């Protein structure tokens, strides 16, 4: 899976004098069926989240309040995305090592996910993630 697939997706915003309304629908804005929603809040200054990869899970990360950085690594290439806009979601395909860091005060990180929570879908060790990339980094005959 390539980091190039991990793009920011614009979300529709309806604005009127009462405030803003943002929505997202699977198939229309989210490129997978939404099976789970969770969010991170009360993240202490300097704390990092993530630091794992998923084997099969698709996710969309939205900074619904505040801001944070998301470091992405597909085992070959790395990039960092700054999320600070509640009208944009960062799509993460499977097999991407990610770290979420530098949460601003009061930041809320909402995550839409393609499956229910399943600990067996995680790589929590970076070395394990690298070892399970499709073939190319494996030593021939190993
Ligand atoms: P984890 O995915 O490691 O958090 P993060 O990557 O955001 O730092 O999850 C932290 C804990 O919460 C872990 O014990 C698993 C649990 N958890 C659930 O029970 N359900 C969920 O949907 C998620 C995302 C985590």
Coordinates of C-alpha atoms and ligand atoms in Angstrom, one line a residue:
X1 CA 0.0 0.0 0.0
X2 CA 1.4 3.4 -1.0
X3 CA 1.5 6.5 1.0
X4 CA 0.3 8.3 -2.1
X5 CA -3.2 6.9 -1.5
X6 CA -3.3 8.8 1.9
X7 CA -4.8 12.0 0.7
X8 CA -6.8 14.8 2.3
X9 CA -10.5 14.7 1.3
X10 CA -12.6 17.9 1.4
X11 CA -15.8 17.5 3.3
X12 CA -18.9 19.6 2.6
X13 CA -19.7 22.4 5.0
X14 CA -23.1 24.2 5.3
X15 CA -22.8 27.6 6.8
X16 CA -25.5 30.0 7.9
X17 CA -26.0 32.6 10.6
X18 CA -26.4 29.8 13.2
X19 CA -23.0 28.3 12.6
X20 CA -21.3 25.6 10.5
X21 CA -22.5 22.1 9.7
X22 CA -20.1 19.5 8.3
X23 CA -21.1 16.1 7.2
X24 CA -19.6 13.0 5.6
X25 CA -21.2 10.0 4.0
X26 CA -19.7 6.7 3.1
X27 CA -19.3 6.2 -0.7
X28 CA -19.9 9.9 -1.3
X29 CA -17.1 11.4 0.8
X30 CA -15.5 8.5 2.7
X31 CA -14.0 5.8 0.5
X32 CA -15.1 2.9 2.7
X33 CA -18.1 1.7 4.6
X34 CA -18.1 3.3 8.1
X35 CA -18.3 0.6 10.8
X36 CA -16.9 2.5 13.7
X37 CA -16.3 6.1 15.0
X38 CA -14.0 7.0 17.8
X39 CA -12.3 10.2 18.9
X40 CA -9.3 11.3 20.9
X41 CA -9.6 14.3 23.3
X42 CA -8.0 15.5 26.5
X43 CA -4.6 14.7 24.9
X44 CA -1.9 16.1 27.2
X45 CA 0.6 18.6 25.7
X46 CA 3.4 16.6 24.2
X47 CA 1.7 13.2 24.1
X48 CA 1.8 11.1 21.0
X49 CA -0.9 8.8 19.7
X50 CA -1.0 6.1 17.1
X51 CA 2.5 4.6 16.6
X52 CA 1.1 1.5 15.0
X53 CA -0.1 0.3 11.6
X54 CA -3.3 -1.6 10.6
X55 CA -3.3 -4.7 8.5
X56 CA -6.6 -4.2 6.8
X57 CA -8.3 -1.2 8.4
X58 CA -9.2 1.9 6.4
X59 CA -9.6 5.2 8.3
X60 CA -10.5 8.8 7.9
X61 CA -9.0 11.2 10.4
X62 CA -10.6 14.6 11.0
X63 CA -9.4 17.4 13.3
X64 CA -12.9 18.4 14.4
X65 CA -11.4 20.8 16.8
X66 CA -7.9 22.2 17.1
X67 CA -4.9 20.8 15.2
X68 CA -2.3 18.1 15.1
X69 CA 0.3 16.5 12.8
X70 CA 0.0 13.0 11.4
X71 CA 3.3 11.4 10.4
X72 CA 2.8 8.6 7.7
X73 CA 5.2 5.9 6.7
X74 CA 4.5 3.1 4.2
X75 CA 7.9 1.5 4.7
X76 CA 9.4 3.3 1.7
X77 CA 8.3 6.8 1.9
X78 CA 7.3 9.2 4.7
X79 CA 5.2 12.3 4.8
X80 CA 3.6 14.6 7.4
X81 CA 0.1 16.1 7.1
X82 CA -1.0 18.9 9.3
X83 CA -4.7 18.8 10.1
X84 CA -6.3 22.0 11.4
X85 CA -9.5 22.2 9.4
X86 CA -12.8 20.4 10.4
X87 CA -13.8 20.3 6.7
X88 CA -11.0 18.0 5.6
X89 CA -10.3 14.3 6.4
X90 CA -7.1 12.5 6.0
X91 CA -7.7 9.0 4.4
X92 CA -5.4 6.2 5.7
X93 CA -5.3 3.0 3.7
X94 CA -4.1 -0.3 5.4
X95 CA -0.4 -0.9 6.1
X96 CA 0.6 2.7 7.0
X97 CA 2.6 3.3 10.1
X98 CA 1.2 6.5 11.7
X99 CA 2.0 8.8 14.6
X100 CA -0.3 11.7 15.6
X101 CA 1.5 14.4 17.6
X102 CA 1.7 18.0 18.6
X103 CA -2.0 18.2 19.6
X104 CA -3.1 21.7 20.2
X105 CA -4.8 22.5 23.5
X106 CA -8.4 21.2 23.3
X107 CA -7.8 19.3 20.0
X108 CA -10.3 16.6 19.1
X109 CA -9.2 13.9 16.6
X110 CA -12.2 12.0 15.2
X111 CA -11.5 8.8 13.4
X112 CA -13.9 6.9 11.1
X113 CA -13.0 3.3 10.6
X114 CA -14.0 0.5 8.2
X115 CA -14.2 -2.2 10.9
X116 CA -14.9 -2.7 14.6
X117 CA -12.0 -2.7 17.0
X118 CA -9.8 -5.7 16.6
X119 CA -6.5 -5.9 18.3
X120 CA -5.3 -8.6 15.9
X121 CA -5.5 -6.0 13.0
X122 CA -2.6 -4.0 14.6
X123 CA 1.1 -4.0 14.1
X124 CA 2.3 -2.3 17.3
X125 CA 6.0 -3.0 16.6
X126 CA 7.6 -1.0 13.8
X127 CA 9.9 -4.0 13.0
X128 CA 6.9 -6.3 12.7
X129 CA 5.2 -3.8 10.3
X130 CA 8.4 -3.6 8.1
X131 CA 8.8 -7.4 8.1
X132 CA 5.2 -7.9 6.9
X133 CA 5.3 -5.4 4.0
X134 CA 4.6 -7.4 0.8
X135 CA 7.8 -9.1 0.0
X136 CA 10.2 -6.4 -1.1
X137 CA 12.1 -5.9 2.2
X138 CA 12.4 -9.6 3.0
X139 CA 15.7 -11.3 2.6
X140 CA 15.5 -13.9 -0.3
X141 CA 15.1 -17.4 1.1
X142 CA 14.4 -16.1 4.7
Ligands
LIG1 P1 -5.0 2.6 20.4 O1 -5.6 2.3 19.1 O2 -3.6 2.1 20.7 O3 -4.9 4.2 20.5 P2 -4.1 5.3 19.7 O4 -3.5 4.6 18.6 O5 -5.0 6.3 19.3 O6 -3.0 5.9 20.6 O7 -6.0 2.3 21.5 C1 -5.8 2.6 22.9 C2 -6.6 1.7 23.7 O8 -8.0 1.8 23.4 C3 -6.3 0.2 23.5 O9 -6.3 -0.5 24.8 C4 -7.4 -0.3 22.6 C5 -8.6 0.6 23.0 N1 -9.5 0.8 21.9 C6 -10.8 0.2 21.9 O10 -11.1 -0.5 22.9 N2 -11.6 0.5 20.9 C7 -11.3 1.2 19.9 O11 -12.1 1.4 18.9 C8 -10.0 1.8 19.8 C9 -9.5 2.7 18.7 C10 -9.1 1.5 20.9

